[in-house]
Amino acid sequence: MKVLVAVKRVIDYNVKIRVKADHSDVDLTNVKMAMNPFCEIAVEEAVRLKEKGTATEVVAVTVGPKAAQEQLRTALALGADRAIHIETDERAESLAVAKLLAKVVEEEQPGLVILGKQAIDTDNNQTGQMLAALTNLPQGTFASEVEISGDGSDKKLNVTREIDGGLQTVALTLPAIVTTDLRLNEPRYAKLPDIMKAKKKPLDVKTPADYGVEVASKVTLLKVESPAERKGGIKVASVDELIDKLKNEAKVL
Ligand code: AMP
């Protein structure tokens, strides 16, 4: 079974986001970029399926600028077999990405597609769901456990999902779309020899036009502002003091 994994290049989660002086966008000058953390979890899950013998091939795909090949090389170092880069300098929105991924699904015919539940730059949380709608494939979103049973064309997929108030397990037929939640696994670090080997793995470069998909943004970004600075908290010595402050300072009681 082939597993397709979608990975996105985003600002590294450790970086404190800066806004450009003219408020036109987030400032990306000299900012460390990385693979979206939920996509790292997606790659890890695909690689584990391969190690178990459930998956036979892991293909990583990204839509983004030339530099996004760094994240594909990371996926290859972590264990993906080959990669597809759909190159664009446009700010591709979820629907455009989902349309491109749908074309890749059509071409590659994977048994399973794994995406992150959300990209930490825009927090959209919609590409996987849109891809499921476009491909008419079943979806198991916010996965905290993925279990594949059965053999050959008789494989079944159980996805345990993190939902408000608990866990829900859904049984899906394959091919299917899964989006990863934080607790699905703990991604490994790439080892130096694997990083070297990854440089030689196949990486196909395509354009949105190759798939007949228009990626120009339909949304106009008007202004970006940093959130208001939060005031530091204080420690109170007793419950009485807390109640007093809630009554007389915060005036919420
Ligand atoms: P989003 O819906 O934008 O929050 O992203 C959810 C997931 O969709 C990400 O974790 C990726 O797996 C996938 N995705 C989003 N944008 C891209 C992109 N430009 N290239 C590849 N995968 C993407």
mmCIF file of N, CA, C and O and ligand atoms in Angstrom, residues 6-9 36 38-39 42 61-64 92 94 97 101 114-129, ligand 1:
data_model
loop_
_atom_site.group_PDB
_atom_site.id
_atom_site.type_symbol
_atom_site.label_atom_id
_atom_site.label_comp_id
_atom_site.label_asym_id
_atom_site.label_seq_id
_atom_site.Cartn_x
_atom_site.Cartn_y
_atom_site.Cartn_z
ATOM 1 N N ALA A 6 1.201 14.779 3.081
ATOM 2 C CA ALA A 6 1.299 16.195 2.693
ATOM 3 C C ALA A 6 2.038 16.962 3.776
ATOM 4 O O ALA A 6 1.665 16.898 4.953
ATOM 5 N N VAL A 7 3.101 17.665 3.375
ATOM 6 C CA VAL A 7 3.867 18.424 4.367
ATOM 7 C C VAL A 7 3.941 19.896 3.962
ATOM 8 O O VAL A 7 4.054 20.220 2.783
ATOM 9 N N LYS A 8 3.867 20.765 4.962
ATOM 10 C CA LYS A 8 3.896 22.196 4.669
ATOM 11 C C LYS A 8 5.084 22.873 5.348
ATOM 12 O O LYS A 8 5.407 22.558 6.492
ATOM 13 N N ARG A 9 5.691 23.808 4.630
ATOM 14 C CA ARG A 9 6.775 24.635 5.184
ATOM 15 C C ARG A 9 6.129 25.793 5.934
ATOM 16 O O ARG A 9 5.310 26.535 5.358
ATOM 17 N N ASN A 36 5.828 21.835 9.274
ATOM 18 C CA ASN A 36 4.723 21.992 10.217
ATOM 19 C C ASN A 36 4.705 20.800 11.186
ATOM 20 O O ASN A 36 4.760 19.649 10.745
ATOM 21 N N PHE A 38 2.491 19.141 12.836
ATOM 22 C CA PHE A 38 1.495 18.089 12.592
ATOM 23 C C PHE A 38 1.859 17.257 11.356
ATOM 24 O O PHE A 38 1.481 16.089 11.249
ATOM 25 N N CYS A 39 2.606 17.880 10.427
ATOM 26 C CA CYS A 39 3.063 17.139 9.241
ATOM 27 C C CYS A 39 4.202 16.193 9.625
ATOM 28 O O CYS A 39 4.332 15.115 9.054
ATOM 29 N N ALA A 42 2.598 13.264 10.742
ATOM 30 C CA ALA A 42 2.058 12.521 9.587
ATOM 31 C C ALA A 42 3.156 11.684 8.934
ATOM 32 O O ALA A 42 2.959 10.502 8.610
ATOM 33 N N VAL A 61 4.571 15.068 -0.312
ATOM 34 C CA VAL A 61 4.230 16.095 -1.301
ATOM 35 C C VAL A 61 4.094 17.441 -0.605
ATOM 36 O O VAL A 61 3.619 17.512 0.525
ATOM 37 N N THR A 62 4.563 18.486 -1.272
ATOM 38 C CA THR A 62 4.337 19.832 -0.749
ATOM 39 C C THR A 62 3.971 20.785 -1.870
ATOM 40 O O THR A 62 4.346 20.576 -3.032
ATOM 41 N N VAL A 63 3.238 21.827 -1.502
ATOM 42 C CA VAL A 63 2.923 22.922 -2.425
ATOM 43 C C VAL A 63 3.579 24.153 -1.818
ATOM 44 O O VAL A 63 3.271 24.510 -0.682
ATOM 45 N N GLY A 64 4.487 24.773 -2.551
ATOM 46 C CA GLY A 64 5.150 25.942 -1.971
ATOM 47 C C GLY A 64 6.326 26.394 -2.799
ATOM 48 O O GLY A 64 6.586 25.872 -3.881
ATOM 49 N N ALA A 92 -0.651 29.819 -1.551
ATOM 50 C CA ALA A 92 -1.723 28.889 -1.936
ATOM 51 C C ALA A 92 -2.660 28.645 -0.752
ATOM 52 O O ALA A 92 -2.224 28.241 0.318
ATOM 53 N N SER A 94 -6.001 26.897 1.264
ATOM 54 C CA SER A 94 -6.340 25.482 1.490
ATOM 55 C C SER A 94 -7.054 24.837 0.295
ATOM 56 O O SER A 94 -6.741 23.701 -0.061
ATOM 57 N N VAL A 97 -4.648 24.080 -2.435
ATOM 58 C CA VAL A 97 -3.773 22.959 -2.036
ATOM 59 C C VAL A 97 -4.562 21.652 -2.125
ATOM 60 O O VAL A 97 -4.073 20.654 -2.663
ATOM 61 N N LEU A 101 -3.687 18.431 -4.272
ATOM 62 C CA LEU A 101 -3.501 17.118 -3.641
ATOM 63 C C LEU A 101 -4.474 16.103 -4.248
ATOM 64 O O LEU A 101 -4.120 14.930 -4.429
ATOM 65 N N ILE A 114 -2.100 10.938 4.465
ATOM 66 C CA ILE A 114 -2.008 11.500 5.825
ATOM 67 C C ILE A 114 -1.593 12.960 5.736
ATOM 68 O O ILE A 114 -0.617 13.304 5.060
ATOM 69 N N LEU A 115 -2.361 13.803 6.420
ATOM 70 C CA LEU A 115 -2.053 15.237 6.501
ATOM 71 C C LEU A 115 -2.009 15.626 7.971
ATOM 72 O O LEU A 115 -2.496 14.878 8.831
ATOM 73 N N GLY A 116 -1.475 16.816 8.246
ATOM 74 C CA GLY A 116 -1.589 17.343 9.597
ATOM 75 C C GLY A 116 -3.010 17.817 9.810
ATOM 76 O O GLY A 116 -3.720 18.116 8.852
ATOM 77 N N LYS A 117 -3.443 17.914 11.087
ATOM 78 C CA LYS A 117 -4.812 18.438 11.297
ATOM 79 C C LYS A 117 -4.862 19.931 10.988
ATOM 80 O O LYS A 117 -5.875 20.452 10.592
ATOM 81 N N GLN A 118 -3.727 20.627 11.185
ATOM 82 C CA GLN A 118 -3.691 22.039 10.820
ATOM 83 C C GLN A 118 -2.252 22.498 10.643
ATOM 84 O O GLN A 118 -1.332 21.868 11.165
ATOM 85 N N ALA A 119 -2.114 23.548 9.865
ATOM 86 C CA ALA A 119 -0.790 24.152 9.695
ATOM 87 C C ALA A 119 -0.700 25.276 10.708
ATOM 88 O O ALA A 119 -1.639 26.065 10.845
ATOM 89 N N ILE A 120 0.431 25.366 11.442
ATOM 90 C CA ILE A 120 0.489 26.323 12.556
ATOM 91 C C ILE A 120 0.693 27.765 12.100
ATOM 92 O O ILE A 120 0.732 28.664 12.919
ATOM 93 N N ASP A 121 0.820 27.997 10.783
ATOM 94 C CA ASP A 121 0.933 29.399 10.340
ATOM 95 C C ASP A 121 -0.444 30.055 10.231
ATOM 96 O O ASP A 121 -0.705 31.094 10.782
ATOM 97 N N THR A 122 -1.362 29.386 9.537
ATOM 98 C CA THR A 122 -2.689 29.992 9.373
ATOM 99 C C THR A 122 -3.748 29.317 10.234
ATOM 100 O O THR A 122 -4.868 29.806 10.330
ATOM 101 N N ASP A 123 -3.408 28.162 10.830
ATOM 102 C CA ASP A 123 -4.347 27.422 11.690
ATOM 103 C C ASP A 123 -5.670 27.128 10.976
ATOM 104 O O ASP A 123 -6.727 27.140 11.615
ATOM 105 N N ASN A 124 -5.619 26.876 9.691
ATOM 106 C CA ASN A 124 -6.866 26.713 8.934
ATOM 107 C C ASN A 124 -7.661 25.474 9.330
ATOM 108 O O ASN A 124 -8.874 25.520 9.437
ATOM 109 N N ASN A 125 -6.973 24.348 9.474
ATOM 110 C CA ASN A 125 -7.639 23.085 9.797
ATOM 111 C C ASN A 125 -8.738 22.783 8.781
ATOM 112 O O ASN A 125 -9.910 22.595 9.149
ATOM 113 N N GLN A 126 -8.386 22.770 7.510
ATOM 114 C CA GLN A 126 -9.422 22.472 6.513
ATOM 115 C C GLN A 126 -8.927 21.704 5.296
ATOM 116 O O GLN A 126 -9.740 21.137 4.564
ATOM 117 N N THR A 127 -7.609 21.637 5.070
ATOM 118 C CA THR A 127 -7.131 21.028 3.819
ATOM 119 C C THR A 127 -7.520 19.544 3.731
ATOM 120 O O THR A 127 -7.973 19.077 2.685
ATOM 121 N N GLY A 128 -7.334 18.804 4.825
ATOM 122 C CA GLY A 128 -7.675 17.370 4.821
ATOM 123 C C GLY A 128 -9.149 17.147 4.538
ATOM 124 O O GLY A 128 -9.522 16.294 3.723
ATOM 125 N N GLN A 129 -9.990 17.953 5.195
ATOM 126 C CA GLN A 129 -11.436 17.811 5.012
ATOM 127 C C GLN A 129 -11.824 18.150 3.567
ATOM 128 O O GLN A 129 -12.667 17.478 2.953
HETATM 129 P P1 AMP B 1 -4.418 23.641 7.005
HETATM 130 O O1 AMP B 1 -5.742 23.146 6.536
HETATM 131 O O2 AMP B 1 -3.835 24.735 6.162
HETATM 132 O O3 AMP B 1 -4.416 24.005 8.478
HETATM 133 O O4 AMP B 1 -3.364 22.436 6.835
HETATM 134 C C1 AMP B 1 -3.637 21.123 7.262
HETATM 135 C C2 AMP B 1 -2.670 20.173 6.618
HETATM 136 O O5 AMP B 1 -2.825 20.219 5.189
HETATM 137 C C3 AMP B 1 -1.192 20.436 6.844
HETATM 138 O O6 AMP B 1 -0.718 19.913 8.074
HETATM 139 C C4 AMP B 1 -0.576 19.696 5.652
HETATM 140 O O7 AMP B 1 -0.548 18.294 5.890
HETATM 141 C C5 AMP B 1 -1.591 19.986 4.540
HETATM 142 N N1 AMP B 1 -1.188 21.211 3.816
HETATM 143 C C6 AMP B 1 -1.618 22.479 3.996
HETATM 144 N N2 AMP B 1 -0.985 23.328 3.153
HETATM 145 C C7 AMP B 1 -0.107 22.574 2.454
HETATM 146 C C8 AMP B 1 0.861 22.842 1.442
HETATM 147 N N3 AMP B 1 1.075 24.078 0.987
HETATM 148 N N4 AMP B 1 1.571 21.798 0.930
HETATM 149 C C9 AMP B 1 1.369 20.539 1.384
HETATM 150 N N5 AMP B 1 0.479 20.226 2.342
HETATM 151 C C10 AMP B 1 -0.246 21.218 2.864
#
